[in-house]
Amino acid sequence: MVGHLDADCFYVSAERVRHPDLRNKPVGVLGNNGACVIAKSYEMRAAGVKTGTPIWDAVKLCPTGVYVKRDFYWYEVLSRKMLEAVSRHFSPVEYYSIDEFFFRANAPRAGQRLHDAALAVRDHILEACGLPVTIGVARTRTLAKLFSDTAKPFGAVTVTDRDHERELLARLPVTEISGVGGRRAARLAPYGIRTCLDYAQAEGRLIRQLLTKTGYELWLELNGHPVTPIRPERTPHQVLARGGSLMGNVEDPTVLWAWCVRHTERLIEELHFHNVRTDALGVSLAWKDGESTAGVCKLPVPSDRFDELLDGARTALRRAYLPRKVATHMHVVAPELRRARGFQLSLFDPPNAKLDAVARVKTAVNERYGRFKLRSASTLYLPAVYADPANNFDICDVRGKVCF
Amino acid sequence: MCSAIALATSELPLSLLEQHGLEDRVHDRGGEKEVRFYWQARPALLPVWWDGRLQVVKWGNRDRAERTLPPTGWTWRETVEDGKWSAMSPEPVLVPATFGYANGVWYKVKQGLQGVLVRDRTGQPVVFLVTEPATRYYRVMTRAEWMPALVGEVI
Ligand SMILES: [Mg+2]
């Protein structure tokens, strides 16, 4: 059996952990720019506010709603706490997203019913992390995820017998299956496939014809045949990137370089936070005339160290750079992540204890005295960025879901 | 700008509520009672931690009762730091708040807002909220060009 755990309105619940006065009130967490709601409490949802609603519409729909600036760092902290709590009950656990995990669901103790074990985790997470979550247990990942959604909020549903399974599937439209959007649903409709049960009971061959291999795999999962295993080694991110608008038009290569250094420093914070290193470094630039360019530099060894990444960034920026053109956006990307342990050191680059120590000092100073207190002098070309106090509070440092 | 604050009634002693006749400023939000202090209210009032205790005092000088005070409820941080209030013997105070309000948007406040407290001719306390240019985030969130100086946080 597979378990799926999903925190209920996670960002809002996370804010309520540290601000109990937000409980029972309509609460909206705002995205990166403060322009739209990226998470809402059930109370705010009842007023008609949806994820992605611009704050100006939300205020009209829900005038007594309280808005909070997102703090992905805090959400990430609670996410790990949650992961730790689940891991005490079940193993292995896959970190699927910031507020969703899959786990192999076996009744941990002899004589304990699986459903009681699921309830025990749910209650343990509320107690240990202060977060309400919902759990679904079923024969496969796809089924578990579908069913946990039906039990929200603060529910637990364990589906072991087929009749129960069919009953629930019959109530769910096919669009509830992640990966089956409107276009795919439209392809199924002429065959009378509208509910998840219709989908499961259709001919496998027909599904493969209509929705290719991916659709067929979902069909197998809906019929109780696990396709995707639990992947405990999975890194929550395949790619990490830092960047955004250059706060205007930039032509001066010195200023471009300053931005590149800033984003590299921010990217290193991310690599440290997720305990990963990168095999390569990429720089992408968007130009005012609508064109975009990118350059990538392979690193000699997977790294999270400033001097090594900076060398990579220099090469990557040079490859992306177009002289005498005006840039508007830049991203620095770590495209190939490795878990920090277990990577191969290059034969030609012995570990550099001195530079490792410098990197540790920089991290320690910034942790103690604030972000970017110690930073590369190249970033002195960006006084406006560092003078705005909001920038110290990770103004556009996205972790997890993004608001566009 | 910040044209109102809300403070949970659990933070405000009942005696203060009665003493200042704040009963009709009590509102319900999600089943919890809070007092809303609007700049538009008459009289405009704010809670302040002053002299070691929580008090409710006059907010600003909208009625222009005082000639020596600006006819507003706010002052720039820069003005305070430049010493332009020094003749009034200003005292920095904390204005406790659960939520702040600007252009129709209520937002969470962690501890409170910074205020400057002075006395009028009769020796009665008057508080002004300290403001600074809005951060980009605050500007997008509230469409306000300036924001209150918050205690222990930046929005
Ligand atoms: Mg969730």
Coordinates of C-alpha atoms and ligand atoms in Angstrom, one line a residue:
Chain A
M1 CA 0.0 0.0 0.0
V2 CA 1.1 3.6 -0.7
G3 CA 0.4 6.6 1.5
H4 CA 0.0 10.2 0.2
L5 CA 0.3 13.0 2.7
D6 CA -0.7 16.6 1.8
A7 CA -0.7 19.5 4.1
D8 CA -4.0 21.5 4.2
C9 CA -3.5 25.0 2.8
F10 CA 0.1 24.7 3.7
Y11 CA 1.4 28.3 3.5
V12 CA -1.5 29.6 5.5
S13 CA -1.2 26.8 8.0
A14 CA 2.5 27.5 8.3
E15 CA 1.8 31.2 9.0
R16 CA -0.7 30.2 11.7
V17 CA 2.0 28.1 13.4
R18 CA 3.9 31.3 14.2
H19 CA 0.9 33.6 14.3
P20 CA -1.9 31.9 16.1
D21 CA -4.0 35.0 15.9
L22 CA -4.5 34.1 12.2
R23 CA -6.5 31.0 13.1
N24 CA -10.1 30.9 11.9
K25 CA -9.7 34.1 10.0
P26 CA -9.6 34.5 6.2
V27 CA -5.9 34.6 5.4
G28 CA -4.2 35.0 2.0
V29 CA -0.5 34.5 1.5
L30 CA 0.8 36.8 -1.2
G31 CA 3.4 35.8 -3.8
N32 CA 6.8 37.2 -4.8
N33 CA 5.7 40.6 -5.7
G34 CA 2.8 41.1 -3.3
A35 CA 0.5 41.2 -6.3
C36 CA -1.5 38.0 -6.0
V37 CA -2.7 35.4 -3.6
I38 CA -0.7 32.1 -3.8
A39 CA -2.4 30.4 -0.9
K40 CA -5.7 31.0 0.9
S41 CA -7.3 29.7 4.0
Y42 CA -10.6 27.8 3.7
E43 CA -12.3 30.9 5.1
M44 CA -10.9 33.1 2.3
R45 CA -11.7 30.4 -0.3
A46 CA -15.4 30.5 0.9
A47 CA -15.4 34.1 -0.1
G48 CA -14.5 33.2 -3.6
V49 CA -10.8 34.0 -3.6
K50 CA -8.7 31.5 -5.6
T51 CA -5.0 30.8 -6.0
G52 CA -3.7 33.4 -8.4
T53 CA -6.4 36.0 -7.6
P54 CA -4.9 39.5 -7.7
I55 CA -4.9 41.1 -4.3
W56 CA -7.2 43.9 -5.6
D57 CA -9.9 41.5 -6.5
A58 CA -9.3 39.5 -3.4
V59 CA -9.9 42.6 -1.2
K60 CA -13.2 43.2 -2.9
L61 CA -14.3 39.5 -2.4
C62 CA -13.1 39.3 1.1
P63 CA -12.7 42.8 2.8
T64 CA -11.8 41.4 6.2
G65 CA -9.2 39.0 4.8
V66 CA -5.7 39.4 6.2
Y67 CA -2.7 39.3 3.9
V68 CA 0.7 38.0 4.7
K69 CA 4.0 38.3 2.8
R70 CA 5.3 34.8 1.8
D71 CA 8.3 33.4 3.6
F72 CA 9.4 30.4 1.7
Y73 CA 12.3 29.9 4.1
W74 CA 9.9 29.3 7.0
Y75 CA 7.7 27.0 4.9
E76 CA 10.8 25.0 4.0
V77 CA 11.7 24.7 7.6
L78 CA 8.3 23.3 8.5
S79 CA 8.3 21.0 5.5
R80 CA 11.5 19.3 6.8
K81 CA 10.0 19.0 10.2
M82 CA 7.0 17.3 8.7
L83 CA 9.2 15.0 6.6
E84 CA 11.0 14.0 9.8
A85 CA 7.8 13.3 11.6
V86 CA 6.5 11.1 8.8
S87 CA 9.8 9.2 8.6
R88 CA 9.3 8.2 12.3
H89 CA 6.2 6.3 11.3
F90 CA 6.8 5.0 7.8
S91 CA 9.7 4.2 5.5
P92 CA 10.7 4.9 2.8
V93 CA 9.3 8.4 2.3
E94 CA 9.5 10.4 -0.9
Y95 CA 9.8 14.1 -0.7
Y96 CA 7.4 14.9 -3.5
S97 CA 7.0 18.6 -3.0
I98 CA 7.2 21.1 -0.2
D99 CA 3.9 19.9 1.3
E100 CA 3.3 16.5 -0.2
F101 CA 5.0 13.2 0.5
F102 CA 4.5 9.6 -0.6
F103 CA 5.4 6.7 1.6
R104 CA 5.2 2.9 1.7
A105 CA 2.3 2.3 4.0
N106 CA 2.6 -0.8 6.1
A107 CA 1.0 -1.0 9.5
P108 CA 4.1 -0.3 11.6
R109 CA 3.2 -2.5 14.6
A110 CA 1.7 -5.9 14.7
G111 CA -2.0 -5.8 15.2
Q112 CA -2.3 -2.1 14.4
R113 CA -4.8 -1.3 11.7
L114 CA -3.4 0.7 8.8
H115 CA -6.0 3.3 9.1
D116 CA -5.1 3.8 12.8
A117 CA -1.4 4.2 11.7
A118 CA -2.5 6.9 9.2
L119 CA -4.5 8.7 11.9
A120 CA -1.5 8.5 14.2
V121 CA 0.8 10.2 11.7
R122 CA -1.8 12.9 11.0
D123 CA -2.2 13.6 14.7
H124 CA 1.6 13.5 15.4
I125 CA 2.2 16.1 12.7
L126 CA -0.4 18.4 14.2
E127 CA 1.2 18.0 17.5
A128 CA 4.8 18.2 16.5
C129 CA 4.6 20.8 13.7
G130 CA 1.3 22.5 14.3
L131 CA 0.1 21.6 10.8
P132 CA -3.1 20.0 9.7
V133 CA -2.5 17.4 7.0
T134 CA -4.7 14.9 5.1
I135 CA -3.6 11.4 4.3
G136 CA -4.8 8.9 1.7
V137 CA -3.8 5.3 1.7
A138 CA -4.4 3.1 -1.3
R139 CA -2.9 0.5 -3.6
T140 CA -1.0 2.9 -5.8
R141 CA 0.4 6.5 -5.7
T142 CA -2.2 7.8 -8.1
L143 CA -5.1 6.3 -6.1
A144 CA -3.6 7.5 -2.8
K145 CA -3.3 11.1 -4.1
L146 CA -6.8 11.1 -5.6
F147 CA -8.3 9.8 -2.3
S148 CA -6.4 12.1 0.1
D149 CA -7.9 15.0 -1.8
T150 CA -11.4 13.8 -1.1
A151 CA -10.7 13.7 2.7
K152 CA -9.6 17.3 3.1
P153 CA -9.2 19.0 5.5
F154 CA -7.5 17.2 8.3
G155 CA -8.8 13.8 7.2
A156 CA -7.5 10.3 6.6
V157 CA -8.9 7.8 4.2
T158 CA -7.7 4.2 3.9
V159 CA -9.0 2.4 0.9
T160 CA -8.3 -1.4 1.1
D161 CA -11.4 -2.9 -0.5
R162 CA -12.3 -2.7 -4.2
D163 CA -15.9 -1.6 -3.6
H164 CA -14.8 1.4 -1.6
E165 CA -12.2 2.1 -4.3
R166 CA -14.8 2.0 -7.1
E167 CA -17.3 4.1 -5.1
L168 CA -14.8 6.9 -4.7
L169 CA -13.5 6.7 -8.3
A170 CA -17.0 7.0 -9.6
R171 CA -17.4 10.3 -7.8
L172 CA -14.3 11.9 -9.3
P173 CA -14.1 13.5 -12.7
V174 CA -11.1 12.5 -14.8
T175 CA -9.6 16.0 -14.5
E176 CA -8.9 15.2 -10.8
I177 CA -6.1 13.0 -12.0
S178 CA -2.9 15.0 -12.1
G179 CA -1.7 14.9 -15.7
V180 CA -5.2 14.7 -17.2
G181 CA -6.1 18.3 -18.1
G182 CA -8.9 19.7 -20.1
R183 CA -7.4 18.8 -23.5
R184 CA -6.9 15.2 -22.5
A185 CA -10.3 15.0 -20.9
A186 CA -11.8 16.2 -24.1
R187 CA -10.2 13.3 -26.0
L188 CA -11.8 10.9 -23.5
A189 CA -15.3 12.4 -23.5
P190 CA -16.5 11.0 -26.9
Y191 CA -15.9 7.5 -25.5
G192 CA -18.0 8.2 -22.4
I193 CA -15.0 8.4 -20.1
R194 CA -15.9 11.1 -17.6
T195 CA -15.2 9.8 -14.2
C196 CA -12.0 8.2 -12.8
L197 CA -14.0 4.9 -12.7
D198 CA -14.8 5.2 -16.4
Y199 CA -11.1 5.7 -17.0
A200 CA -10.1 2.7 -14.9
Q201 CA -12.8 0.4 -16.5
A202 CA -11.9 1.4 -20.1
E203 CA -9.9 -0.8 -22.3
G204 CA -6.2 -0.3 -21.6
R205 CA -5.5 -0.3 -25.4
L206 CA -8.0 2.5 -26.0
I207 CA -6.4 4.6 -23.2
R208 CA -3.0 4.0 -24.7
Q209 CA -4.3 5.1 -28.1
L210 CA -5.9 8.2 -26.8
L211 CA -3.4 9.4 -24.2
T212 CA -0.1 7.5 -25.1
K213 CA 2.1 5.7 -22.6
T214 CA 1.7 8.3 -19.8
G215 CA -2.1 7.9 -19.9
Y216 CA -1.7 4.1 -20.0
E217 CA 0.5 4.2 -16.9
L218 CA -2.1 6.2 -15.0
W219 CA -4.6 3.6 -16.1
L220 CA -2.5 0.9 -14.6
E221 CA -2.2 2.8 -11.4
L222 CA -5.9 3.4 -11.2
N223 CA -6.4 -0.3 -11.5
G224 CA -4.1 -0.9 -8.6
H225 CA -0.8 -1.8 -10.4
P226 CA 2.0 0.4 -9.1
V227 CA 4.1 1.9 -11.9
T228 CA 6.1 4.6 -10.1
P229 CA 8.0 3.4 -7.0
I230 CA 8.6 5.5 -3.9
R231 CA 11.9 7.3 -4.5
P232 CA 13.4 8.3 -1.2
E233 CA 16.6 9.6 -2.8
R234 CA 14.7 12.0 -5.0
T235 CA 15.9 15.6 -4.6
P236 CA 12.9 17.9 -4.3
H237 CA 14.3 20.0 -7.2
Q238 CA 15.9 19.0 -10.4
V239 CA 17.1 22.5 -11.1
L240 CA 17.8 25.5 -8.9
A241 CA 17.9 29.0 -10.3
R242 CA 18.1 32.5 -9.0
G243 CA 17.4 35.7 -10.9
G244 CA 14.7 37.9 -12.3
S245 CA 14.3 41.4 -13.5
L246 CA 17.4 43.6 -13.7
M247 CA 15.2 46.5 -12.3
G248 CA 15.5 48.4 -15.6
N249 CA 17.6 48.4 -18.7
V250 CA 21.1 47.2 -18.5
E251 CA 23.7 47.6 -21.2
D252 CA 26.9 48.1 -19.1
P253 CA 28.7 44.7 -18.9
T254 CA 30.1 45.7 -15.4
V255 CA 26.5 46.0 -14.1
L256 CA 25.6 42.7 -15.8
W257 CA 28.5 41.0 -14.1
A258 CA 27.4 42.5 -10.8
W259 CA 23.9 41.0 -11.2
C260 CA 25.5 37.7 -12.2
V261 CA 27.6 37.7 -9.0
R262 CA 24.6 38.6 -6.9
H263 CA 22.5 35.8 -8.3
T264 CA 25.4 33.4 -7.9
E265 CA 25.6 34.3 -4.3
R266 CA 21.9 33.7 -3.9
L267 CA 22.1 30.4 -5.8
I268 CA 24.9 29.2 -3.4
E269 CA 22.5 29.9 -0.5
E270 CA 20.0 27.6 -2.2
L271 CA 22.6 24.9 -2.8
H272 CA 23.6 25.0 0.8
F273 CA 20.0 25.0 2.0
H274 CA 19.1 21.9 -0.1
N275 CA 22.4 20.2 0.6
V276 CA 23.2 19.8 -3.1
R277 CA 26.0 20.7 -5.5
T278 CA 25.9 21.4 -9.2
D279 CA 27.8 20.0 -12.1
A280 CA 27.4 23.0 -14.3
L281 CA 26.4 26.6 -14.2
G282 CA 24.1 28.4 -16.7
V283 CA 23.4 32.1 -17.3
S284 CA 20.3 33.1 -19.3
L285 CA 19.6 36.7 -20.4
A286 CA 16.4 38.2 -21.8
W287 CA 17.1 41.2 -24.0
K288 CA 14.8 44.2 -24.5
D289 CA 14.1 43.4 -28.2
G290 CA 12.5 40.1 -27.1
E291 CA 15.5 37.9 -27.8
S292 CA 17.0 35.6 -25.2
T293 CA 20.4 33.9 -25.0
A294 CA 21.9 31.4 -22.6
G295 CA 25.4 30.1 -21.9
V296 CA 26.4 27.1 -19.9
C297 CA 29.7 26.1 -18.4
K298 CA 30.5 22.6 -17.2
L299 CA 32.3 22.6 -13.9
P300 CA 35.4 20.3 -13.3
V301 CA 33.8 19.0 -10.1
P302 CA 30.3 19.3 -8.6
S303 CA 30.5 22.4 -6.5
D304 CA 28.7 24.8 -4.1
R305 CA 31.8 27.0 -3.6
F306 CA 31.8 30.7 -4.6
D307 CA 35.2 30.8 -6.4
E308 CA 34.4 27.7 -8.5
L309 CA 30.9 28.8 -9.4
L310 CA 32.1 32.3 -10.2
D311 CA 34.6 30.9 -12.7
G312 CA 31.7 29.0 -14.3
A313 CA 29.4 32.0 -14.2
R314 CA 32.1 34.2 -15.9
T315 CA 32.3 31.7 -18.8
A316 CA 28.5 31.2 -19.0
L317 CA 27.8 35.0 -19.0
R318 CA 30.4 35.5 -21.7
R319 CA 28.6 32.9 -23.8
A320 CA 25.2 34.5 -23.3
Y321 CA 26.4 38.1 -23.7
L322 CA 25.6 40.2 -26.7
P323 CA 27.7 43.4 -26.9
R324 CA 25.9 46.8 -27.2
K325 CA 22.5 45.2 -26.5
V326 CA 20.1 46.1 -23.6
A327 CA 19.2 43.3 -21.2
T328 CA 16.2 43.3 -18.9
H329 CA 16.3 39.9 -17.1
M330 CA 18.9 37.4 -15.9
H331 CA 18.8 34.0 -14.3
V332 CA 21.7 32.0 -13.0
V333 CA 20.9 28.3 -13.1
A334 CA 22.3 25.2 -11.5
P335 CA 21.0 22.6 -14.0
E336 CA 22.6 19.4 -12.8
L337 CA 22.2 18.8 -9.1
R338 CA 23.9 16.2 -7.1
R339 CA 23.4 15.2 -3.5
A340 CA 26.2 16.8 -1.5
R341 CA 27.6 13.5 -0.4
G342 CA 28.9 10.8 -2.8
F343 CA 30.1 12.8 -5.7
Q344 CA 33.4 12.2 -7.5
L345 CA 36.2 14.6 -7.0
S346 CA 38.3 15.4 -10.0
L347 CA 41.7 13.9 -10.1
F348 CA 43.3 17.2 -11.0
D349 CA 41.7 19.4 -8.4
P350 CA 42.6 18.4 -5.0
P351 CA 40.3 19.7 -2.3
N352 CA 41.3 23.2 -1.4
A353 CA 41.0 23.5 2.4
K354 CA 41.8 27.2 2.4
L355 CA 39.0 28.2 0.0
D356 CA 36.6 25.8 1.7
A357 CA 37.4 27.7 4.9
V358 CA 36.8 31.1 3.3
A359 CA 33.4 29.9 2.1
R360 CA 32.5 28.7 5.6
V361 CA 33.5 32.0 7.1
K362 CA 31.4 33.9 4.6
T363 CA 28.4 31.7 5.3
A364 CA 28.9 32.0 9.1
V365 CA 29.2 35.8 9.0
N366 CA 26.1 36.2 6.9
E367 CA 24.1 33.8 9.0
R368 CA 25.1 35.8 12.1
Y369 CA 24.9 39.4 10.8
G370 CA 22.4 39.1 8.0
R371 CA 22.2 38.2 4.4
F372 CA 24.8 39.7 2.0
K373 CA 26.6 41.5 4.9
L374 CA 29.7 39.8 3.5
R375 CA 29.5 39.8 -0.3
S376 CA 31.5 40.1 -3.4
A377 CA 32.7 43.7 -4.2
S378 CA 31.5 43.2 -7.7
T379 CA 28.0 43.8 -6.4
L380 CA 28.9 47.3 -5.4
Y381 CA 27.6 48.3 -8.9
L382 CA 24.1 47.5 -7.6
P383 CA 23.6 50.0 -4.8
A384 CA 19.8 50.3 -5.2
V385 CA 19.3 46.5 -4.7
Y386 CA 21.2 46.4 -1.5
A387 CA 19.8 49.7 -0.2
D388 CA 16.2 48.4 -0.3
P389 CA 15.7 46.7 3.0
A390 CA 13.0 44.4 1.5
N391 CA 15.7 42.8 -0.6
N392 CA 17.3 41.4 2.6
F393 CA 14.1 39.6 3.2
D394 CA 14.4 37.4 0.1
I395 CA 12.2 39.5 -2.1
C396 CA 12.1 37.2 -5.0
D397 CA 13.7 34.1 -3.7
V398 CA 11.2 31.4 -4.6
R399 CA 11.2 28.1 -2.9
G400 CA 8.4 25.8 -3.8
K401 CA 5.4 27.0 -5.8
V402 CA 5.5 30.2 -7.8
C403 CA 3.0 32.9 -8.5
F404 CA 3.0 34.3 -12.0
Chain B
M1 CA 0.4 54.9 4.3
C2 CA -1.3 53.2 7.1
S3 CA -4.8 54.6 7.9
A4 CA -5.8 52.1 10.6
I5 CA -4.6 49.4 12.8
A6 CA -6.4 46.6 14.6
L7 CA -5.6 45.2 18.0
A8 CA -7.1 42.0 19.4
T9 CA -9.3 42.9 22.4
S10 CA -7.4 40.2 24.3
E11 CA -4.4 42.6 24.2
L12 CA -6.4 45.5 25.5
P13 CA -7.6 45.7 29.1
L14 CA -11.3 46.1 29.4
S15 CA -10.9 49.2 31.6
L16 CA -9.1 51.0 28.7
L17 CA -11.9 50.0 26.4
E18 CA -14.5 51.5 28.7
Q19 CA -12.5 54.5 29.7
H20 CA -12.2 55.7 26.1
G21 CA -15.6 54.5 24.9
L22 CA -14.1 52.2 22.4
E23 CA -17.1 49.7 22.4
D24 CA -18.3 50.8 19.0
R25 CA -14.9 50.4 17.5
V26 CA -15.0 46.7 18.4
H27 CA -15.3 44.4 15.3
D28 CA -15.4 40.7 14.8
R29 CA -13.0 38.9 12.5
G30 CA -13.2 35.1 12.3
G31 CA -14.9 34.9 15.6
E32 CA -12.3 37.0 17.4
K33 CA -12.9 40.5 18.7
E34 CA -10.6 43.3 17.8
V35 CA -10.6 47.1 18.2
R36 CA -10.0 49.0 15.0
F37 CA -8.4 52.4 15.3
Y38 CA -9.1 54.3 12.1
W39 CA -7.5 57.6 11.2
Q40 CA -11.0 58.7 10.0
A41 CA -12.6 58.0 13.4
R42 CA -13.5 60.9 15.7
P43 CA -11.5 61.3 17.8
A44 CA -8.6 59.5 16.1
L45 CA -6.9 57.4 18.8
L46 CA -4.1 54.8 19.0
P47 CA -2.9 52.4 21.6
V48 CA 0.6 53.0 22.8
W49 CA 3.0 51.4 25.2
W50 CA 4.1 54.4 27.2
D51 CA 5.4 54.9 30.7
G52 CA 5.6 51.1 31.0
R53 CA 1.9 50.5 30.4
L54 CA -0.6 50.2 27.6
Q55 CA -2.5 53.4 27.1
V56 CA -4.9 54.9 24.5
V57 CA -3.9 58.4 23.3
K58 CA -4.8 60.9 20.7
W59 CA -3.5 60.2 17.2
G60 CA -2.1 63.2 15.4
N61 CA -3.5 66.6 14.9
R62 CA -6.2 66.3 12.3
D63 CA -8.5 68.8 14.0
R64 CA -5.5 71.3 14.0
A65 CA -6.1 71.9 17.7
E66 CA -2.4 72.4 18.1
R67 CA -0.6 75.1 16.1
T68 CA 2.8 73.8 16.9
L69 CA 2.0 70.3 15.6
P70 CA 1.7 69.2 12.0
P71 CA -2.0 68.7 10.9
T72 CA -1.5 65.0 10.2
G73 CA -1.1 61.7 12.0
W74 CA 2.3 60.7 10.5
T75 CA 5.9 61.9 10.4
W76 CA 8.8 60.8 8.3
R77 CA 11.5 58.7 9.9
E78 CA 14.0 61.1 8.4
T79 CA 12.3 64.1 10.0
V80 CA 12.6 62.4 13.4
E81 CA 16.2 61.4 12.8
D82 CA 17.1 65.0 11.7
G83 CA 16.0 66.2 15.1
K84 CA 13.1 68.3 13.8
W85 CA 10.9 67.1 16.6
S86 CA 13.5 67.7 19.3
A87 CA 12.0 70.9 20.6
M88 CA 8.9 68.9 21.5
S89 CA 10.8 66.4 23.6
P90 CA 9.5 63.5 21.6
E91 CA 9.5 60.0 23.0
P92 CA 9.7 56.9 20.8
V93 CA 6.8 54.5 21.6
L94 CA 5.5 51.2 20.3
V95 CA 2.0 51.2 18.8
P96 CA 1.0 47.6 19.3
A97 CA -1.0 46.1 16.4
T98 CA -2.3 42.7 15.2
F99 CA -3.0 44.0 11.8
G100 CA -2.3 47.1 9.8
Y101 CA -4.5 48.7 7.1
A102 CA -3.8 50.6 4.0
N103 CA -6.0 51.3 0.9
G104 CA -8.5 48.6 1.9
V105 CA -5.8 45.9 2.6
W106 CA -5.4 44.4 6.0
Y107 CA -2.0 42.9 6.6
K108 CA -0.4 41.0 9.4
V109 CA 1.8 43.0 11.8
K110 CA 4.2 41.0 14.0
Q111 CA 4.6 43.3 17.0
G112 CA 3.6 46.8 16.1
L113 CA 4.4 50.2 14.6
Q114 CA 6.9 52.8 15.7
G115 CA 5.4 56.0 17.0
V116 CA 6.6 59.4 18.3
L117 CA 4.8 60.7 21.3
V118 CA 4.7 64.4 22.2
R119 CA 2.6 66.5 24.5
D120 CA 0.1 69.2 23.6
R121 CA -0.2 72.6 25.3
T122 CA -2.2 71.1 28.1
G123 CA 0.3 68.3 28.6
Q124 CA -1.9 65.6 27.0
P125 CA -0.1 63.0 25.0
V126 CA -0.4 62.9 21.2
V127 CA 1.1 60.2 19.0
F128 CA 2.3 60.3 15.4
L129 CA 3.2 57.2 13.4
V130 CA 6.7 57.1 11.9
T131 CA 6.7 56.4 8.2
E132 CA 9.3 55.7 5.5
P133 CA 9.2 55.2 1.7
A134 CA 7.4 51.9 0.9
T135 CA 9.4 48.9 -0.1
R136 CA 8.5 47.6 -3.5
Y137 CA 6.6 44.7 -1.9
Y138 CA 4.5 47.0 0.3
R139 CA 3.9 49.3 -2.6
V140 CA 2.6 46.5 -4.8
M141 CA 0.5 45.0 -1.9
T142 CA -1.2 48.2 -0.9
R143 CA -0.5 50.7 -3.7
A144 CA 0.8 53.0 -1.1
E145 CA 3.9 55.1 -1.6
W146 CA 4.9 55.1 2.0
M147 CA 4.7 52.6 4.8
P148 CA 4.7 52.6 8.6
A149 CA 8.0 51.9 10.3
L150 CA 7.3 48.4 11.7
V151 CA 9.0 46.9 14.7
G152 CA 11.2 43.9 14.1
E153 CA 10.1 43.2 10.5
V154 CA 10.1 44.6 6.9
I155 CA 7.3 43.9 4.5
Ligands
MG1 MG -1.3 20.9 0.1

